[in-house]
Amino acid sequence: MGDKGLHPAARAWAAGVIRLRLADRRRHRCQRGHLWVYRSDLEPGQEVPDGEPVVVEHPRGGVVGTGLASARSQIAVRLLARGEVAVDEGFLRDRLCAAIARRAGGRPCHRLVWSEGDLLPGLIVDRYHDRLVVQATTAGMDRRLGLLIDLLRELTGAAQVVERNDLPVRAHEGLEQRAGVRHGPADTVLEATLGAARWRIDLLDPHKTGTYLDQQDAHERVAALVRPGMRVADVFSHLGGFGVHAALRGAQAVCVDQAAASVAGVRAAADLNGVGDRIEAIEADAFAWLRGEARAKARYDVVVLDPPSFARNRDALPAALRGYTDLHRHALDLLGTGGVLATFTCSHHVDETAFREAILDAAAAGGRTLRLDGRFDQPTDHPVLAAIPETEYLRGLRYTVIDGG
Ligand code: SAH
């Protein structure tokens, strides 16, 4: 692309920006909408600047896109846009505005910016009412964090901004671990409405194992199936999102998690929501607990399985699928005919076909017949970028046992 037609400021910027060339003359995945340019995709011998804007060019000519470079990571560039753009305050403001506009009118707590899904790779922002939690996972976003926080404050009027840059992935970019309040009061504890329940959350809680926000829809949808007096098992419960919502509908819920902090969180949430008498919080390994309940011939009306990712990479997939089959075998033992299974996977390597096969293997082994009643989609505040499979990670299925119970 020539300079003609560019705004003078953009032209001045373009003159100084570093340009990197791809090695391979074939079509690059980024030309289909992917955003990652690996170091190995680049023509050798080019110096990759750390955290700076770069324009990526194709060896056949033409610009693939503009992004922020990382000198230390295997992913040398994460693109922000097709073509040539100035990665300046105006650009970042527009991207943030688009992300904020997409969530307008939604839940009071949600993921406000989700990295690649919002064309802001390396930036994650969660909103808890009038407070924001920011994370930068790339050198480029880390360098711009002060500016991004200023823009976020301007655009949302946030009363508090907390930085949670205590993320292991930052090591890939040579970034240090950092957490603290960047704006607003020092107290990071709040009472948040997630789904239909209240939760006491510390935005700087060192035990926080992951997102709190991505299962809100599912918590409410599963609770909608519950009638008073039903027995519900919330397995891999974390703070008990499924169990607490079920208890609010009158169910008797058991929440199982191996982390002591999660179990304490369940108890606190049960009290906060006035359902302490309908929730039992158990600290246990889920597999062992399920086996124990099966041995005791315990029965539940609804079993929820929401484990952490079993397959962090493709090589781990076969073992992960065996793990899912094993897990579902035990879970099905707790359900009679008419019992409901709501089951989730948060690994993008496990596609729906593979997940369904693993569950079917479990049903077959136990002589049970399942009806597939529906699915739970990834919530819209965690947008899936069509060209990046990794952005689609959360899948859920709802089954009813209709025979063999
Ligand atoms: N269901 C939760 C999210 C679960 S995250 C929600 O809706 O918010 C996964 C949880 O599984 C974590 O809290 C983790 O502590 C727990 N966990 C991981 N391995 C486990 C195991 N083997 N047995 C029981 N819990 C486990």
Coordinates of C-alpha atoms and ligand atoms in Angstrom, one line a residue:
M1 CA 0.0 0.0 0.0
G2 CA 1.4 3.4 -0.9
D3 CA 1.3 6.5 1.2
K4 CA -1.3 8.2 -0.9
G5 CA -4.5 8.9 0.8
L6 CA -3.1 8.5 4.3
H7 CA -3.8 11.1 6.9
P8 CA -0.5 13.2 7.4
A9 CA -0.2 11.9 10.9
A10 CA -0.5 8.3 9.8
R11 CA 2.0 9.0 7.0
A12 CA 4.5 10.3 9.5
W13 CA 3.9 7.4 11.7
A14 CA 4.2 4.9 8.8
A15 CA 7.6 6.3 7.9
G16 CA 9.0 5.3 11.2
V17 CA 7.2 2.0 11.9
I18 CA 9.2 -1.2 11.8
R19 CA 8.2 -3.6 9.0
L20 CA 8.6 -7.3 9.2
R21 CA 8.3 -9.7 6.3
L22 CA 6.8 -13.2 6.3
A23 CA 9.0 -15.9 4.9
D24 CA 6.5 -18.1 3.1
R25 CA 5.0 -17.0 -0.1
R26 CA 1.8 -19.0 0.5
R27 CA -1.3 -17.5 2.0
H28 CA -0.8 -16.8 5.7
R29 CA -3.4 -17.7 8.3
C30 CA -3.6 -14.0 9.2
Q31 CA -5.0 -13.3 5.8
R32 CA -7.9 -15.5 6.8
G33 CA -8.4 -13.5 10.0
H34 CA -6.0 -15.1 12.4
L35 CA -4.0 -12.7 14.5
W36 CA -0.8 -14.5 15.4
V37 CA 2.4 -14.3 13.5
Y38 CA 5.0 -16.8 14.9
R39 CA 8.7 -16.0 14.9
S40 CA 9.1 -19.0 12.6
D41 CA 6.7 -17.4 10.1
L42 CA 9.1 -14.4 9.6
E43 CA 11.9 -14.2 7.2
P44 CA 15.0 -14.9 9.2
G45 CA 17.4 -12.2 10.3
Q46 CA 14.8 -9.5 11.1
E47 CA 15.0 -8.0 14.5
V48 CA 11.6 -8.1 16.4
P49 CA 11.2 -5.0 18.6
D50 CA 9.7 -5.6 22.0
G51 CA 6.3 -4.2 22.6
E52 CA 6.3 -1.9 19.6
P53 CA 3.9 -1.5 16.7
V54 CA 5.0 -3.3 13.5
V55 CA 3.6 -3.7 10.1
V56 CA 3.7 -7.3 8.7
E57 CA 4.2 -7.6 5.0
H58 CA 3.7 -10.5 2.7
P59 CA 6.6 -11.6 0.5
R60 CA 4.3 -11.4 -2.6
G61 CA 3.8 -7.7 -1.7
G62 CA 1.1 -6.0 0.4
V63 CA 0.4 -5.5 4.0
V64 CA -1.0 -8.4 6.1
G65 CA -1.7 -6.2 9.1
T66 CA -0.4 -4.0 11.9
G67 CA 0.2 -5.4 15.4
L68 CA 2.3 -5.2 18.5
A69 CA 5.5 -7.2 18.5
S70 CA 7.0 -9.3 21.3
A71 CA 10.8 -9.9 21.2
R72 CA 10.7 -12.8 23.6
S73 CA 7.6 -14.8 22.7
Q74 CA 7.3 -17.5 20.1
I75 CA 4.4 -15.4 18.9
A76 CA 6.4 -12.5 17.4
V77 CA 3.4 -10.3 16.4
R78 CA -0.2 -10.2 17.5
L79 CA -2.1 -8.3 14.9
L80 CA -4.6 -5.6 15.9
A81 CA -5.9 -4.8 12.4
R82 CA -5.7 -5.7 8.8
G83 CA -3.8 -3.2 6.7
E84 CA -1.7 -0.4 8.0
V85 CA -2.9 1.6 11.0
A86 CA -1.4 3.8 13.6
V87 CA -1.6 2.0 17.0
D88 CA -2.2 5.2 18.9
E89 CA -4.6 6.5 21.5
G90 CA -7.4 7.1 19.0
F91 CA -7.0 3.5 17.7
L92 CA -7.1 2.0 21.1
R93 CA -10.0 4.2 22.2
D94 CA -12.0 2.9 19.1
R95 CA -11.3 -0.7 19.9
L96 CA -12.3 -0.2 23.6
C97 CA -15.4 1.6 22.6
A98 CA -16.4 -1.2 20.3
A99 CA -15.9 -3.8 23.1
I100 CA -17.8 -1.7 25.6
A101 CA -20.7 -1.1 23.1
R102 CA -21.1 -4.8 22.5
R103 CA -21.7 -5.4 26.2
A104 CA -24.0 -2.4 26.8
G105 CA -27.2 -3.3 28.6
G106 CA -25.8 -6.7 29.7
R107 CA -25.0 -8.1 33.1
P108 CA -23.5 -5.8 35.7
C109 CA -20.5 -8.1 35.9
H110 CA -19.0 -9.3 32.7
R111 CA -15.8 -9.6 30.6
L112 CA -15.5 -6.2 29.1
V113 CA -12.5 -6.9 26.8
W114 CA -11.5 -10.3 25.8
S115 CA -8.2 -10.2 24.0
E116 CA -8.3 -11.7 20.5
G117 CA -12.1 -11.9 20.6
D118 CA -12.3 -8.1 20.8
L119 CA -9.3 -7.5 18.4
L120 CA -7.2 -6.4 21.4
P121 CA -4.9 -9.4 21.7
G122 CA -3.1 -9.4 25.1
L123 CA -5.7 -7.3 27.0
I124 CA -8.3 -8.7 29.3
V125 CA -10.7 -6.5 31.3
D126 CA -13.3 -7.7 33.6
R127 CA -16.0 -5.5 35.0
Y128 CA -17.6 -5.9 38.4
H129 CA -20.2 -3.2 38.6
D130 CA -18.2 0.0 38.7
R131 CA -14.8 -1.7 39.2
L132 CA -12.5 -3.0 36.5
V133 CA -9.8 -5.7 36.7
V134 CA -7.2 -5.5 33.9
Q135 CA -4.6 -8.0 32.7
A136 CA -1.9 -7.6 30.1
T137 CA -0.5 -10.8 28.7
T138 CA 1.8 -9.3 26.0
A139 CA 4.7 -6.8 26.1
G140 CA 2.8 -4.4 23.8
M141 CA -0.2 -4.3 26.0
D142 CA 1.8 -4.2 29.2
R143 CA 3.7 -1.1 27.9
R144 CA 0.4 0.6 27.1
L145 CA -1.4 -0.3 30.3
G146 CA -1.2 3.2 31.8
L147 CA -2.9 4.6 28.6
L148 CA -5.4 1.8 28.4
I149 CA -6.4 2.3 32.1
D150 CA -6.8 6.0 31.5
L151 CA -9.0 5.3 28.4
L152 CA -11.0 2.7 30.3
R153 CA -11.6 5.2 33.1
E154 CA -12.7 7.8 30.7
L155 CA -15.1 5.4 28.8
T156 CA -16.6 3.6 31.8
G157 CA -16.3 6.0 34.7
A158 CA -14.9 3.1 36.7
A159 CA -14.5 3.9 40.5
Q160 CA -11.6 1.4 40.9
V161 CA -9.2 -0.3 38.5
V162 CA -7.3 -3.3 39.8
E163 CA -4.3 -4.8 38.0
R164 CA -4.0 -8.6 38.1
N165 CA -0.8 -9.2 36.2
D166 CA 0.1 -12.1 38.4
L167 CA -0.2 -14.5 35.5
P168 CA 2.3 -17.2 34.7
V169 CA 1.8 -16.7 30.9
R170 CA 3.5 -13.3 31.3
A171 CA 6.8 -15.1 31.7
H172 CA 6.7 -16.0 28.0
E173 CA 7.0 -12.3 27.3
G174 CA 9.6 -11.7 29.9
L175 CA 7.1 -9.7 31.9
E176 CA 7.2 -9.6 35.7
Q177 CA 4.3 -10.6 38.1
R178 CA 2.4 -7.6 39.4
A179 CA -0.9 -7.0 41.2
G180 CA -2.4 -4.1 42.9
V181 CA -4.9 -1.2 42.8
R182 CA -4.1 1.2 39.9
H183 CA -6.9 3.6 40.6
G184 CA -9.4 4.2 43.4
P185 CA -9.8 3.0 46.9
A186 CA -7.4 0.5 48.4
D187 CA -10.2 -1.9 49.5
T188 CA -10.7 -4.6 46.8
V189 CA -13.5 -6.6 48.4
L190 CA -17.0 -6.2 47.0
E191 CA -20.4 -7.8 46.9
A192 CA -21.1 -8.6 43.3
T193 CA -24.2 -9.8 41.5
L194 CA -23.2 -12.8 39.3
G195 CA -26.1 -14.5 37.7
A196 CA -29.0 -14.2 40.1
A197 CA -26.9 -14.5 43.3
R198 CA -24.7 -12.3 45.4
W199 CA -21.0 -13.1 45.9
R200 CA -18.4 -11.6 48.1
I201 CA -15.3 -11.2 45.9
D202 CA -11.8 -9.9 46.6
L203 CA -10.4 -8.6 43.3
L204 CA -6.9 -9.3 44.6
D205 CA -7.7 -12.7 46.0
P206 CA -4.6 -14.8 45.5
H207 CA -6.7 -18.0 45.4
K208 CA -8.7 -16.9 42.4
T209 CA -8.1 -19.7 40.0
G210 CA -9.6 -18.3 36.9
T211 CA -12.6 -16.4 35.7
Y212 CA -15.6 -15.9 37.8
L213 CA -17.6 -14.6 34.9
D214 CA -18.0 -17.1 32.1
Q215 CA -20.6 -19.4 33.6
Q216 CA -23.2 -16.9 34.7
D217 CA -25.7 -17.9 31.9
A218 CA -25.2 -21.6 32.6
H219 CA -25.7 -21.2 36.3
E220 CA -29.1 -19.7 35.7
R221 CA -30.1 -22.0 32.9
V222 CA -29.3 -25.1 35.0
A223 CA -31.1 -23.5 38.0
A224 CA -34.2 -23.1 35.7
L225 CA -34.4 -26.9 35.5
V226 CA -34.5 -27.3 39.3
R227 CA -37.6 -27.7 41.4
P228 CA -37.8 -27.4 45.2
G229 CA -36.5 -30.4 47.0
M230 CA -34.4 -31.8 44.1
R231 CA -30.9 -33.0 44.9
V232 CA -28.2 -31.3 42.9
A233 CA -24.5 -32.2 42.8
D234 CA -22.3 -29.3 41.7
V235 CA -19.0 -31.1 41.0
F236 CA -15.9 -29.0 40.5
S237 CA -17.9 -26.2 42.1
H238 CA -15.3 -23.5 42.6
L239 CA -17.5 -20.9 44.5
G240 CA -20.7 -23.0 43.9
G241 CA -22.2 -21.0 41.1
F242 CA -24.4 -23.9 40.1
G243 CA -25.1 -25.1 43.6
V244 CA -26.0 -21.7 45.0
H245 CA -28.4 -20.9 42.1
A246 CA -30.0 -24.3 42.5
A247 CA -30.4 -23.8 46.2
L248 CA -32.0 -20.4 45.5
R249 CA -34.6 -22.4 43.6
G250 CA -35.2 -24.6 46.6
A251 CA -32.9 -27.5 45.8
Q252 CA -30.7 -29.3 48.2
A253 CA -27.2 -28.8 46.7
V254 CA -23.8 -30.5 47.3
C255 CA -20.8 -28.5 46.1
V256 CA -17.5 -30.5 45.6
D257 CA -14.1 -28.9 45.0
Q258 CA -10.7 -30.0 46.0
A259 CA -9.5 -26.5 46.8
A260 CA -10.0 -25.4 50.4
A261 CA -10.4 -21.8 49.3
S262 CA -13.2 -22.7 46.9
V263 CA -15.0 -24.7 49.6
A264 CA -14.8 -21.7 52.0
G265 CA -16.1 -19.5 49.2
V266 CA -19.1 -21.8 48.7
R267 CA -19.9 -21.6 52.4
A268 CA -19.6 -17.8 52.4
A269 CA -21.8 -17.5 49.3
A270 CA -24.4 -19.9 50.8
D271 CA -24.7 -17.7 53.9
L272 CA -24.7 -14.4 51.8
N273 CA -27.6 -15.8 49.8
G274 CA -29.5 -17.1 52.7
V275 CA -29.3 -20.8 51.6
G276 CA -26.8 -22.1 54.1
D277 CA -29.3 -24.8 55.2
R278 CA -29.6 -26.1 51.7
I279 CA -25.9 -26.3 50.7
E280 CA -23.3 -28.8 51.7
A281 CA -19.7 -27.8 50.7
I282 CA -17.3 -30.7 50.5
E283 CA -13.5 -30.5 50.0
A284 CA -12.6 -33.6 48.0
D285 CA -11.2 -34.9 44.8
A286 CA -14.2 -35.1 42.4
F287 CA -13.4 -38.6 41.1
A288 CA -13.1 -40.0 44.6
W289 CA -16.2 -38.3 45.8
L290 CA -18.3 -39.5 42.8
R291 CA -17.0 -43.1 43.4
G292 CA -17.9 -42.9 47.1
E293 CA -21.4 -41.6 46.4
A294 CA -21.9 -44.4 43.8
R295 CA -20.8 -47.0 46.4
A296 CA -23.2 -45.5 48.9
K297 CA -25.9 -45.7 46.2
A298 CA -26.6 -42.0 46.6
R299 CA -28.9 -40.5 43.9
Y300 CA -29.2 -37.0 42.5
D301 CA -31.7 -35.3 40.3
V302 CA -29.1 -33.1 38.6
V303 CA -25.4 -33.6 38.3
V304 CA -23.2 -30.7 37.1
L305 CA -19.6 -31.4 35.9
D306 CA -17.5 -28.4 35.3
P307 CA -13.8 -29.5 35.6
P308 CA -10.7 -27.5 34.7
S309 CA -9.2 -28.1 31.3
F310 CA -8.1 -31.7 30.9
A311 CA -6.3 -31.0 27.7
R312 CA -3.9 -28.0 27.7
N313 CA -2.5 -29.1 24.4
R314 CA -3.3 -31.4 21.5
D315 CA -1.0 -34.1 22.7
A316 CA -2.9 -34.4 25.9
L317 CA -6.2 -35.0 24.1
P318 CA -6.4 -38.8 24.1
A319 CA -5.7 -38.9 27.9
A320 CA -8.2 -36.1 28.4
L321 CA -10.9 -37.9 26.5
R322 CA -10.3 -41.1 28.6
G323 CA -10.6 -38.8 31.7
Y324 CA -13.9 -37.4 30.5
T325 CA -15.3 -40.9 29.9
D326 CA -14.1 -42.0 33.4
L327 CA -15.6 -38.9 35.0
H328 CA -19.0 -39.3 33.2
R329 CA -19.2 -43.0 34.1
H330 CA -19.0 -42.1 37.7
A331 CA -21.4 -39.2 37.4
L332 CA -24.0 -41.3 35.6
D333 CA -23.9 -43.8 38.5
L334 CA -25.5 -41.0 40.6
L335 CA -28.4 -40.4 38.2
G336 CA -31.6 -42.5 37.9
T337 CA -33.9 -42.5 34.9
G338 CA -35.0 -38.9 34.4
G339 CA -31.8 -37.6 36.0
V340 CA -30.2 -34.6 34.3
L341 CA -26.5 -34.3 33.5
A342 CA -25.1 -30.8 32.7
T343 CA -21.5 -31.2 31.6
F344 CA -18.9 -28.7 30.5
T345 CA -15.5 -28.6 28.9
C346 CA -13.3 -25.6 28.9
S347 CA -10.6 -26.9 26.6
H348 CA -10.7 -25.7 23.0
H349 CA -8.9 -28.9 21.9
V350 CA -11.9 -30.9 22.9
D351 CA -14.4 -30.3 20.1
E352 CA -18.1 -31.1 20.5
T353 CA -17.9 -34.4 18.5
A354 CA -15.0 -35.7 20.7
F355 CA -16.7 -34.6 23.9
R356 CA -20.0 -36.3 22.9
E357 CA -18.2 -39.5 22.0
A358 CA -16.5 -39.6 25.4
I359 CA -19.8 -39.1 27.1
L360 CA -21.5 -41.8 24.9
D361 CA -18.7 -44.2 25.8
A362 CA -19.5 -43.7 29.4
A363 CA -23.2 -44.2 28.9
A364 CA -22.6 -47.3 26.9
A365 CA -20.3 -48.8 29.5
G366 CA -22.9 -48.2 32.2
G367 CA -25.8 -49.5 30.0
R368 CA -27.5 -46.1 30.1
T369 CA -29.4 -44.3 27.3
L370 CA -29.1 -40.6 27.1
R371 CA -31.2 -37.9 25.4
L372 CA -29.3 -34.8 24.4
D373 CA -31.6 -32.0 25.4
G374 CA -29.5 -28.9 24.6
R375 CA -26.2 -27.1 24.8
F376 CA -24.7 -24.2 26.6
D377 CA -22.8 -21.8 24.5
Q378 CA -19.8 -19.7 25.3
P379 CA -21.2 -16.4 26.6
T380 CA -21.2 -13.4 24.3
D381 CA -18.9 -11.4 26.5
H382 CA -16.2 -14.0 25.6
P383 CA -16.5 -13.5 21.8
V384 CA -15.1 -16.2 19.5
L385 CA -12.9 -14.9 16.7
A386 CA -13.9 -17.1 13.8
A387 CA -10.3 -17.7 12.6
I388 CA -8.8 -18.5 16.0
P389 CA -10.0 -21.9 17.3
E390 CA -8.4 -21.2 20.7
T391 CA -10.9 -18.4 21.4
E392 CA -13.7 -21.0 21.4
Y393 CA -13.1 -22.9 24.6
L394 CA -16.3 -23.3 26.6
R395 CA -18.8 -26.0 25.7
G396 CA -21.6 -27.5 27.6
L397 CA -24.2 -30.2 27.0
R398 CA -27.3 -31.1 28.8
Y399 CA -28.5 -34.7 28.8
T400 CA -31.3 -36.7 30.4
V401 CA -30.9 -40.3 31.3
I402 CA -34.0 -42.0 29.7
D403 CA -33.3 -45.7 30.1
G404 CA -31.1 -48.1 32.0
G405 CA -31.4 -46.2 35.3
Ligands
SAH1 N1 -18.1 -24.6 38.3 C1 -17.3 -23.4 38.6 C2 -16.0 -23.3 37.9 C3 -15.1 -24.5 38.1 S1 -13.4 -24.2 37.8 C4 -18.2 -22.2 38.2 O1 -19.3 -22.4 37.6 O2 -17.9 -21.1 38.6 C5 -12.8 -25.8 38.2 C6 -12.7 -26.1 39.6 O3 -12.3 -27.4 39.8 C7 -11.7 -25.3 40.4 O4 -12.3 -24.6 41.5 C8 -10.7 -26.3 41.0 O5 -10.3 -26.1 42.4 C9 -11.5 -27.6 40.9 N2 -10.8 -28.9 40.8 C10 -9.7 -29.1 40.0 N3 -9.4 -30.4 40.0 C11 -10.3 -31.0 40.9 C12 -10.5 -32.3 41.3 N4 -9.7 -33.4 40.9 N5 -11.5 -32.6 42.2 C13 -12.3 -31.6 42.6 N6 -12.1 -30.3 42.2 C14 -11.2 -30.0 41.4

